[in-house]
Amino acid sequence: EDEPAPPPPPPLSVATTAKVDGSAIHSSEVVSAGDLFKRIMEREAEKRRKAKTAARFGSIDFSSNVTSNRSMDSSNSATATKNRTFMRDGRKYEKKMVPRIVKTKVRKRVKTEIQVPVKLVEGPWIDYGGSNSIIFLESENAYRIGALVEGNSLSAFERKNGAVTCRIETNIPDDVHLHWGIVPRGGRSDLWTAPPEAMRPPETKSHDDQAVQTPLKSVTHPLLGSHNFIELDLNVVSISQVRFCLVGKNNTWFDNSGQGYSIQLPELQKSESKLTPKQMQESVSKKIEETEQKTLLCMEAAEDTRESAEKAFNAYISALSKISAARDASGLVQLRTLVDEVGEKYLELFRTVGLASSIAQAAADDLQISYEEQMDMFGTTEVFYASAFASLAVPENEVLNESSVRVWYDGVIDAISKAEKKAEAVQRGLISLKKDLELQVETEKAEVQKNEADEKMRMLKRQAEAARTRAKDIDIVKLGLQQKATTEKKKGTGGREILLQGFHWDSTRVKGATESWYARIHSLLPKIKEYGFNTVWLPPPTDSVSDEGYMPRDLYTLDSKYGTEIELRDLVKAFHDVNIIVLGDAVLNHRCAHAQGSNGLWNKFGGKLDWDERAIVCNDPNFGGKGNRGEGECIHCAPNIDHSQDFVKKDVTEWLQFMRREIGFDGWRLDYVKGFSGRHVSDYIEGTEPEFSVGEYWDSLSYQDDGKPCHPQDEHRGRIIKWIEAADPARKKGATTGSTGQTNPGAFDVTLKGILHAVMEYGEYWRLSHDGKPSGLLGWWSSRAVTFIENHDTGSTQGHWRFPSGTEMQGYAYILTHPGTPCVFWDHIFEDGWSHLHKPIRDLLAIRKEMDIHYKSDVEIVPLPHGTRAYAAKIDDCLYMKIGPDDWSPPTSAGTIWDVATFGENYCVWVKKGSEGSSGPR
């Protein structure tokens, strides 16, 4: 249409015989082709102008009700062909085809629920207000899939606390469903979890525990074409990513070649308070007092507004009864001042409620209370916003009757009720806010006292150490003895633990099993000893709601799905007979109740430890806890236990002592230690003196926009170290070293596992080194690092974070030759499905024992050019190892040669020999 029109053909001399475009062109009128084309273009422009005007109000019906004003009888095809040409002045001309006008029915001011989406384009979308966008291309099918993330139209408080809208569009035709899930904030980015009910659009159906399916809405536009889209209202406080695929007609999946699509949501940035604790407490107290005054004003304003509404309603009804049969409403004009008065009073009520809520939420922010907890405190009741004020006015030009006035009155009363409910919710929230403030004040006092006591203790220790040194020097002088300095290492003692995880996720459901799991481990005990394991981690031993044991109920009932208490006692004794340490899996963060309490929630415990709701943290929203506020991350499948309660601390300590004394456990694997403070773990370790203990502090790594982990992961391993320090009794009483030498407690090196994943997936072996030291917890505190590549959660049948397939031996070649305490997963050494790993792992175990690699062995990383697909290191000057596909071999020197001890696909280990010879294959 924008191009210049071609030159017109010679003018027509014959009458036009058909309505070319449906306009009023008479059959007897002679019209040139140029004039006809001009008329058509003018009408086409007029049609576009009307369409744009109507589209502004969402009133276009883009249906296919198009009336064609040109028809052709198929039986007269020959005549039609002939009529395409005509003769003039002895010359033959071909008729030019012109576009037809397409008429579209336009309905006046028809509201539509589906808005026309923005057209998908190649490349990024335009950013509005800091929104994020990305385009995915389904190259195999030549379809486009777009995603846009932007703030929505909720209140300022909700926007500040992370409410966003995520819009997903595609030009895939026909019915399309969004198969999607979310990654919780702090969770692993490679896992899907079904979104909360509140975030699911209408018609969403559950697919499984990890995803749901939502139908996309379809819309057709004459210029943009057909599209499908959906808008998801999310909150970035609890969600870090949206993971999704699309399912089209005939169950066709659009899934990015099996990888799925990922939308990284923005992270909520909270401003750090610059106030001192005392200033913050004074500020919160002032805000609580101000909020209380505002809520009282809300109640008074609500009552005043209600009385005014009743007065206006009664006045209207009385006036209506006196109006003549002609229904002249002019007499009601004088009563409209009553309506205006109601509107003004409600506006003041609305502002007061909003101000009270904002001040209370600001106080909660000062106390660092999360958005989700604030919603629990202050409720989610909404009041009518300013855009709804029009509903509080009686239209001036409308003929009124009692029914219409009743509708107005009911709307006003409903708005007032919502405002009252919001004010009441804020009042209830203030009660919790005061408790939080009191707890923070007491915590601050206790922290000050603790710091003073710690400083006094450190001073006394320094004085005692100085006194011991002086006394020792005096004794040596008196006796004429000489001090002996030795650097000889004592083999077979502490720091040389090799840990075996003695179960997998389905150990209680082995097909065709004729014996219990305890009995099976007992039968394999000779091999466990032969392979070089000296520490074994057994599954949770207690009565449990779940077969796997991670939903404990009665802690003193030790008959479980793994076997009987008698079998457990016999198994532990058998391990002790061959000098193998046994770790019990202690699930202390949560415990399942036996019965429902008075409020219908499951918070009544049975058995020897018959606790009630006082043993549950008060911020567990599902079980009505009446204890103190928890200091970790709650799980929602069972009551989260309040370990700050004295009776809980006493009962748990006595149970652990019972397990040590009566059953014979030598130490602990501590489950989900993110759920409660490390200082409680410190008390339990001090009370039971385990020979070895390790905590599961499973935290999410930091990731770049391209999905790769950041490098380095200092913040991640820093959080693990912070927990270790909090859980270490040495902070209170000096080092607590068990008979095996490890200073309690250690922690699983989740950081290293995540880095190894990135190394294997992207071939970026440089990630294993940072500042010349190993990455992960291993590089900062090797004596506390328990290294692993797989366990019952990450691998097995759960597969939450499975190690990259085919690279398992590279992972084992790394952890079994490096310092720290390596842990081998049961499946990889004993299950038939992993038989190709059995011998290579046994060879590495034998080399570690022969070379006396221990938890503090020295590591010298070999510098390689950046980009080299290999990593190499020398351990304790007795062993070289290399992983990765690129070639490398140890340097040779006079009198020193390195012989290959074991090798496999993309890994090799050399040990030092005294004679010259070949260094072996690369």
mmCIF file of N, CA and C in Angstrom, residues 35-129:
data_model
loop_
_atom_site.group_PDB
_atom_site.id
_atom_site.type_symbol
_atom_site.label_atom_id
_atom_site.label_comp_id
_atom_site.label_asym_id
_atom_site.label_seq_id
_atom_site.Cartn_x
_atom_site.Cartn_y
_atom_site.Cartn_z
ATOM 1 N N ASP A 35 -9.305 5.068 -11.527
ATOM 2 C CA ASP A 35 -10.281 5.597 -10.571
ATOM 3 C C ASP A 35 -10.764 4.506 -9.625
ATOM 4 N N LEU A 36 -10.953 3.322 -10.188
ATOM 5 C CA LEU A 36 -11.412 2.214 -9.341
ATOM 6 C C LEU A 36 -10.381 1.900 -8.256
ATOM 7 N N PHE A 37 -9.103 1.852 -8.629
ATOM 8 C CA PHE A 37 -8.037 1.565 -7.664
ATOM 9 C C PHE A 37 -7.971 2.655 -6.588
ATOM 10 N N LYS A 38 -8.176 3.942 -7.002
ATOM 11 C CA LYS A 38 -8.145 5.053 -6.056
ATOM 12 C C LYS A 38 -9.277 4.936 -5.049
ATOM 13 N N ARG A 39 -10.501 4.587 -5.539
ATOM 14 C CA ARG A 39 -11.646 4.441 -4.643
ATOM 15 C C ARG A 39 -11.407 3.322 -3.620
ATOM 16 N N ILE A 40 -10.874 2.241 -4.137
ATOM 17 C CA ILE A 40 -10.630 1.089 -3.244
ATOM 18 C C ILE A 40 -9.616 1.449 -2.158
ATOM 19 N N MET A 41 -8.561 2.149 -2.521
ATOM 20 C CA MET A 41 -7.556 2.539 -1.532
ATOM 21 C C MET A 41 -8.135 3.485 -0.483
ATOM 22 N N GLU A 42 -9.024 4.427 -0.921
ATOM 23 C CA GLU A 42 -9.656 5.336 0.021
ATOM 24 C C GLU A 42 -10.530 4.576 1.017
ATOM 25 N N ARG A 43 -11.287 3.615 0.500
ATOM 26 C CA ARG A 43 -12.140 2.823 1.401
ATOM 27 C C ARG A 43 -11.297 1.939 2.332
ATOM 28 N N GLU A 44 -10.178 1.437 1.788
ATOM 29 C CA GLU A 44 -9.304 0.617 2.625
ATOM 30 C C GLU A 44 -8.708 1.450 3.766
ATOM 31 N N ALA A 45 -8.320 2.695 3.468
ATOM 32 C CA ALA A 45 -7.794 3.584 4.507
ATOM 33 C C ALA A 45 -8.853 3.906 5.544
ATOM 34 N N GLU A 46 -10.108 4.136 5.090
ATOM 35 C CA GLU A 46 -11.190 4.417 6.016
ATOM 36 C C GLU A 46 -11.455 3.222 6.934
ATOM 37 N N LYS A 47 -11.365 2.016 6.345
ATOM 38 C CA LYS A 47 -11.582 0.805 7.146
ATOM 39 C C LYS A 47 -10.505 0.645 8.228
ATOM 40 N N ARG A 48 -9.228 0.929 7.857
ATOM 41 C CA ARG A 48 -8.158 0.834 8.840
ATOM 42 C C ARG A 48 -8.324 1.854 9.949
ATOM 43 N N ARG A 49 -8.753 3.067 9.595
ATOM 44 C CA ARG A 49 -8.970 4.095 10.608
ATOM 45 C C ARG A 49 -10.031 3.673 11.607
ATOM 46 N N LYS A 50 -11.144 3.120 11.113
ATOM 47 C CA LYS A 50 -12.203 2.664 12.013
ATOM 48 C C LYS A 50 -11.727 1.496 12.874
ATOM 49 N N ALA A 51 -10.963 0.603 12.274
ATOM 50 C CA ALA A 51 -10.476 -0.563 13.023
ATOM 51 C C ALA A 51 -9.560 -0.138 14.160
ATOM 52 N N LYS A 52 -8.666 0.828 13.883
ATOM 53 C CA LYS A 52 -7.754 1.295 14.941
ATOM 54 C C LYS A 52 -8.513 1.967 16.064
ATOM 55 N N THR A 53 -9.538 2.763 15.702
ATOM 56 C CA THR A 53 -10.345 3.436 16.726
ATOM 57 C C THR A 53 -11.053 2.427 17.609
ATOM 58 N N ALA A 54 -11.630 1.402 16.964
ATOM 59 C CA ALA A 54 -12.345 0.383 17.742
ATOM 60 C C ALA A 54 -11.388 -0.438 18.598
ATOM 61 N N ALA A 55 -10.180 -0.690 18.077
ATOM 62 C CA ALA A 55 -9.224 -1.526 18.823
ATOM 63 C C ALA A 55 -8.768 -0.865 20.108
ATOM 64 N N ARG A 56 -8.820 0.461 20.154
ATOM 65 C CA ARG A 56 -8.426 1.151 21.385
ATOM 66 C C ARG A 56 -9.326 0.773 22.552
ATOM 67 N N PHE A 57 -10.556 0.404 22.244
ATOM 68 C CA PHE A 57 -11.498 0.035 23.300
ATOM 69 C C PHE A 57 -11.668 -1.467 23.400
ATOM 70 N N GLY A 58 -10.792 -2.218 22.750
ATOM 71 C CA GLY A 58 -10.876 -3.680 22.820
ATOM 72 C C GLY A 58 -12.156 -4.217 22.241
ATOM 73 N N SER A 59 -12.693 -3.549 21.229
ATOM 74 C CA SER A 59 -14.030 -3.909 20.766
ATOM 75 C C SER A 59 -14.041 -4.625 19.428
ATOM 76 N N ILE A 60 -12.894 -4.961 18.867
ATOM 77 C CA ILE A 60 -12.902 -5.612 17.573
ATOM 78 C C ILE A 60 -13.153 -7.093 17.743
ATOM 79 N N ASP A 61 -14.060 -7.624 17.004
ATOM 80 C CA ASP A 61 -14.306 -9.059 16.983
ATOM 81 C C ASP A 61 -13.565 -9.613 15.775
ATOM 82 N N PHE A 62 -12.409 -10.220 16.043
ATOM 83 C CA PHE A 62 -11.603 -10.711 14.930
ATOM 84 C C PHE A 62 -12.063 -12.105 14.515
ATOM 85 N N SER A 63 -13.308 -12.228 14.267
ATOM 86 C CA SER A 63 -13.850 -13.505 13.819
ATOM 87 C C SER A 63 -13.722 -13.590 12.309
ATOM 88 N N SER A 64 -14.125 -14.697 11.801
ATOM 89 C CA SER A 64 -13.997 -14.932 10.364
ATOM 90 C C SER A 64 -15.281 -14.602 9.636
ATOM 91 N N ASN A 65 -16.147 -13.719 10.193
ATOM 92 C CA ASN A 65 -17.400 -13.336 9.545
ATOM 93 C C ASN A 65 -17.130 -12.304 8.458
ATOM 94 N N VAL A 66 -16.492 -12.707 7.438
ATOM 95 C CA VAL A 66 -16.146 -11.827 6.321
ATOM 96 C C VAL A 66 -17.063 -12.142 5.157
ATOM 97 N N THR A 67 -17.763 -11.113 4.652
ATOM 98 C CA THR A 67 -18.692 -11.297 3.537
ATOM 99 C C THR A 67 -17.985 -10.991 2.233
ATOM 100 N N SER A 68 -17.872 -11.961 1.429
ATOM 101 C CA SER A 68 -17.235 -11.753 0.128
ATOM 102 C C SER A 68 -18.251 -11.187 -0.846
ATOM 103 N N ASN A 69 -17.880 -10.107 -1.496
ATOM 104 C CA ASN A 69 -18.757 -9.451 -2.445
ATOM 105 C C ASN A 69 -18.408 -9.804 -3.883
ATOM 106 N N ARG A 70 -17.681 -10.861 -4.010
ATOM 107 C CA ARG A 70 -17.347 -11.297 -5.349
ATOM 108 C C ARG A 70 -17.458 -12.798 -5.395
ATOM 109 N N SER A 71 -18.226 -13.361 -6.291
ATOM 110 C CA SER A 71 -18.404 -14.801 -6.382
ATOM 111 C C SER A 71 -18.199 -15.242 -7.816
ATOM 112 N N MET A 72 -17.918 -16.510 -7.942
ATOM 113 C CA MET A 72 -17.682 -17.050 -9.284
ATOM 114 C C MET A 72 -18.237 -18.455 -9.320
ATOM 115 N N ASP A 73 -19.033 -18.738 -10.238
ATOM 116 C CA ASP A 73 -19.620 -20.060 -10.381
ATOM 117 C C ASP A 73 -18.584 -20.996 -10.967
ATOM 118 N N SER A 74 -18.319 -22.083 -10.231
ATOM 119 C CA SER A 74 -17.281 -23.007 -10.686
ATOM 120 C C SER A 74 -17.653 -23.688 -11.992
ATOM 121 N N SER A 75 -18.941 -23.778 -12.263
ATOM 122 C CA SER A 75 -19.358 -24.439 -13.502
ATOM 123 C C SER A 75 -19.064 -23.592 -14.732
ATOM 124 N N ASN A 76 -18.847 -22.277 -14.534
ATOM 125 C CA ASN A 76 -18.569 -21.383 -15.661
ATOM 126 C C ASN A 76 -17.109 -20.966 -15.657
ATOM 127 N N SER A 77 -16.219 -21.896 -15.368
ATOM 128 C CA SER A 77 -14.799 -21.562 -15.266
ATOM 129 C C SER A 77 -14.240 -21.068 -16.587
ATOM 130 N N ALA A 78 -14.739 -21.626 -17.678
ATOM 131 C CA ALA A 78 -14.242 -21.192 -18.992
ATOM 132 C C ALA A 78 -14.605 -19.751 -19.250
ATOM 133 N N THR A 79 -15.877 -19.391 -18.908
ATOM 134 C CA THR A 79 -16.304 -18.001 -19.084
ATOM 135 C C THR A 79 -15.505 -17.070 -18.209
ATOM 136 N N ALA A 80 -15.238 -17.533 -16.970
ATOM 137 C CA ALA A 80 -14.457 -16.704 -16.047
ATOM 138 C C ALA A 80 -13.055 -16.460 -16.580
ATOM 139 N N THR A 81 -12.485 -17.507 -17.168
ATOM 140 C CA THR A 81 -11.144 -17.358 -17.735
ATOM 141 C C THR A 81 -11.144 -16.370 -18.888
ATOM 142 N N LYS A 82 -12.187 -16.468 -19.687
ATOM 143 C CA LYS A 82 -12.287 -15.584 -20.842
ATOM 144 C C LYS A 82 -12.460 -14.136 -20.425
ATOM 145 N N ASN A 83 -13.244 -13.906 -19.333
ATOM 146 C CA ASN A 83 -13.522 -12.547 -18.898
ATOM 147 C C ASN A 83 -12.318 -11.857 -18.275
ATOM 148 N N ARG A 84 -11.221 -12.595 -18.054
ATOM 149 C CA ARG A 84 -10.039 -11.954 -17.497
ATOM 150 C C ARG A 84 -9.329 -11.054 -18.522
ATOM 151 N N THR A 85 -9.664 -11.164 -19.823
ATOM 152 C CA THR A 85 -9.049 -10.339 -20.884
ATOM 153 C C THR A 85 -10.139 -9.629 -21.667
ATOM 154 N N PHE A 86 -9.741 -8.538 -22.351
ATOM 155 C CA PHE A 86 -10.689 -7.828 -23.211
ATOM 156 C C PHE A 86 -9.904 -7.179 -24.360
ATOM 157 N N MET A 87 -10.608 -6.834 -25.423
ATOM 158 C CA MET A 87 -10.013 -6.259 -26.635
ATOM 159 C C MET A 87 -10.346 -4.777 -26.695
ATOM 160 N N ARG A 88 -9.358 -3.944 -27.140
ATOM 161 C CA ARG A 88 -9.603 -2.523 -27.353
ATOM 162 C C ARG A 88 -8.652 -2.052 -28.447
ATOM 163 N N ASP A 89 -9.258 -1.374 -29.446
ATOM 164 C CA ASP A 89 -8.481 -0.857 -30.586
ATOM 165 C C ASP A 89 -7.638 -1.939 -31.214
ATOM 166 N N GLY A 90 -8.241 -3.142 -31.288
ATOM 167 C CA GLY A 90 -7.551 -4.238 -31.927
ATOM 168 C C GLY A 90 -6.438 -4.857 -31.111
ATOM 169 N N ARG A 91 -6.285 -4.398 -29.839
ATOM 170 C CA ARG A 91 -5.227 -4.950 -28.994
ATOM 171 C C ARG A 91 -5.855 -5.692 -27.806
ATOM 172 N N LYS A 92 -5.189 -6.690 -27.346
ATOM 173 C CA LYS A 92 -5.690 -7.530 -26.241
ATOM 174 C C LYS A 92 -5.082 -7.068 -24.916
ATOM 175 N N TYR A 93 -5.968 -6.818 -23.924
ATOM 176 C CA TYR A 93 -5.522 -6.371 -22.602
ATOM 177 C C TYR A 93 -5.940 -7.396 -21.540
ATOM 178 N N GLU A 94 -5.121 -7.474 -20.482
ATOM 179 C CA GLU A 94 -5.455 -8.364 -19.348
ATOM 180 C C GLU A 94 -5.924 -7.499 -18.190
ATOM 181 N N LYS A 95 -7.086 -7.905 -17.609
ATOM 182 C CA LYS A 95 -7.623 -7.145 -16.485
ATOM 183 C C LYS A 95 -6.701 -7.285 -15.256
ATOM 184 N N LYS A 96 -6.428 -6.130 -14.592
ATOM 185 C CA LYS A 96 -5.600 -6.140 -13.393
ATOM 186 C C LYS A 96 -6.444 -6.571 -12.177
ATOM 187 N N MET A 97 -5.903 -7.505 -11.372
ATOM 188 C CA MET A 97 -6.591 -7.941 -10.147
ATOM 189 C C MET A 97 -6.375 -6.889 -9.061
ATOM 190 N N VAL A 98 -7.430 -6.522 -8.375
ATOM 191 C CA VAL A 98 -7.342 -5.511 -7.318
ATOM 192 C C VAL A 98 -7.775 -6.138 -5.998
ATOM 193 N N PRO A 99 -7.248 -5.618 -4.877
ATOM 194 C CA PRO A 99 -7.629 -6.204 -3.569
ATOM 195 C C PRO A 99 -9.085 -5.937 -3.239
ATOM 196 N N ARG A 100 -9.659 -6.904 -2.514
ATOM 197 C CA ARG A 100 -11.044 -6.751 -2.091
ATOM 198 C C ARG A 100 -11.098 -6.140 -0.702
ATOM 199 N N ILE A 101 -12.125 -5.384 -0.452
ATOM 200 C CA ILE A 101 -12.323 -4.815 0.885
ATOM 201 C C ILE A 101 -12.903 -5.893 1.790
ATOM 202 N N VAL A 102 -12.272 -6.089 2.933
ATOM 203 C CA VAL A 102 -12.750 -7.074 3.903
ATOM 204 C C VAL A 102 -13.494 -6.325 4.999
ATOM 205 N N LYS A 103 -14.760 -6.585 5.131
ATOM 206 C CA LYS A 103 -15.556 -5.910 6.153
ATOM 207 C C LYS A 103 -15.526 -6.698 7.452
ATOM 208 N N THR A 104 -15.374 -5.995 8.538
ATOM 209 C CA THR A 104 -15.344 -6.626 9.853
ATOM 210 C C THR A 104 -16.433 -6.012 10.722
ATOM 211 N N LYS A 105 -17.221 -6.872 11.324
ATOM 212 C CA LYS A 105 -18.252 -6.381 12.226
ATOM 213 C C LYS A 105 -17.622 -5.791 13.474
ATOM 214 N N VAL A 106 -18.085 -4.607 13.852
ATOM 215 C CA VAL A 106 -17.576 -3.920 15.038
ATOM 216 C C VAL A 106 -18.709 -3.747 16.040
ATOM 217 N N ARG A 107 -18.521 -4.293 17.226
ATOM 218 C CA ARG A 107 -19.517 -4.122 18.291
ATOM 219 C C ARG A 107 -19.082 -2.979 19.186
ATOM 220 N N LYS A 108 -20.020 -2.197 19.612
ATOM 221 C CA LYS A 108 -19.706 -1.003 20.382
ATOM 222 C C LYS A 108 -19.386 -1.354 21.837
ATOM 223 N N ARG A 109 -18.163 -0.963 22.277
ATOM 224 C CA ARG A 109 -17.726 -1.036 23.677
ATOM 225 C C ARG A 109 -18.027 -2.398 24.308
ATOM 226 N N VAL A 110 -17.557 -3.426 23.610
ATOM 227 C CA VAL A 110 -17.694 -4.775 24.142
ATOM 228 C C VAL A 110 -16.413 -5.121 24.882
ATOM 229 N N LYS A 111 -16.522 -5.429 26.155
ATOM 230 C CA LYS A 111 -15.340 -5.754 26.952
ATOM 231 C C LYS A 111 -14.832 -7.143 26.586
ATOM 232 N N THR A 112 -13.533 -7.293 26.524
ATOM 233 C CA THR A 112 -12.936 -8.593 26.229
ATOM 234 C C THR A 112 -11.937 -8.933 27.319
ATOM 235 N N GLU A 113 -11.871 -10.188 27.689
ATOM 236 C CA GLU A 113 -10.961 -10.624 28.750
ATOM 237 C C GLU A 113 -9.569 -10.922 28.205
ATOM 238 N N ILE A 114 -9.471 -11.196 26.906
ATOM 239 C CA ILE A 114 -8.192 -11.537 26.308
ATOM 240 C C ILE A 114 -7.649 -10.320 25.588
ATOM 241 N N GLN A 115 -6.487 -9.864 25.982
ATOM 242 C CA GLN A 115 -5.864 -8.727 25.339
ATOM 243 C C GLN A 115 -4.979 -9.201 24.200
ATOM 244 N N VAL A 116 -4.861 -8.369 23.180
ATOM 245 C CA VAL A 116 -4.010 -8.715 22.045
ATOM 246 C C VAL A 116 -2.558 -8.633 22.489
ATOM 247 N N PRO A 117 -1.801 -9.716 22.391
ATOM 248 C CA PRO A 117 -0.413 -9.681 22.859
ATOM 249 C C PRO A 117 0.495 -8.951 21.883
ATOM 250 N N VAL A 118 1.656 -8.574 22.407
ATOM 251 C CA VAL A 118 2.663 -7.965 21.554
ATOM 252 C C VAL A 118 3.184 -9.007 20.569
ATOM 253 N N LYS A 119 3.400 -8.580 19.330
ATOM 254 C CA LYS A 119 3.866 -9.524 18.331
ATOM 255 C C LYS A 119 5.268 -10.016 18.664
ATOM 256 N N LEU A 120 5.500 -11.321 18.493
ATOM 257 C CA LEU A 120 6.819 -11.878 18.711
ATOM 258 C C LEU A 120 7.771 -11.380 17.630
ATOM 259 N N VAL A 121 8.976 -11.025 18.014
ATOM 260 C CA VAL A 121 9.962 -10.531 17.067
ATOM 261 C C VAL A 121 11.265 -11.271 17.291
ATOM 262 N N GLU A 122 12.119 -11.218 16.310
ATOM 263 C CA GLU A 122 13.435 -11.811 16.459
ATOM 264 C C GLU A 122 14.260 -10.943 17.408
ATOM 265 N N GLY A 123 14.933 -11.565 18.362
ATOM 266 C CA GLY A 123 15.756 -10.815 19.285
ATOM 267 C C GLY A 123 14.998 -10.421 20.539
ATOM 268 N N PRO A 124 15.631 -9.618 21.403
ATOM 269 C CA PRO A 124 14.999 -9.263 22.690
ATOM 270 C C PRO A 124 13.828 -8.318 22.505
ATOM 271 N N TRP A 125 12.899 -8.382 23.433
ATOM 272 C CA TRP A 125 11.776 -7.450 23.446
ATOM 273 C C TRP A 125 12.218 -6.118 24.017
ATOM 274 N N ILE A 126 11.381 -5.102 23.772
ATOM 275 C CA ILE A 126 11.660 -3.795 24.355
ATOM 276 C C ILE A 126 11.417 -3.870 25.855
ATOM 277 N N ASP A 127 12.341 -3.297 26.612
ATOM 278 C CA ASP A 127 12.212 -3.288 28.070
ATOM 279 C C ASP A 127 11.347 -2.116 28.519
ATOM 280 N N TYR A 128 10.385 -2.384 29.373
ATOM 281 C CA TYR A 128 9.552 -1.346 29.956
ATOM 282 C C TYR A 128 9.743 -1.372 31.458
ATOM 283 N N GLY A 129 10.251 -0.292 32.014
ATOM 284 C CA GLY A 129 10.380 -0.196 33.470
ATOM 285 C C GLY A 129 11.294 -1.233 34.064
#
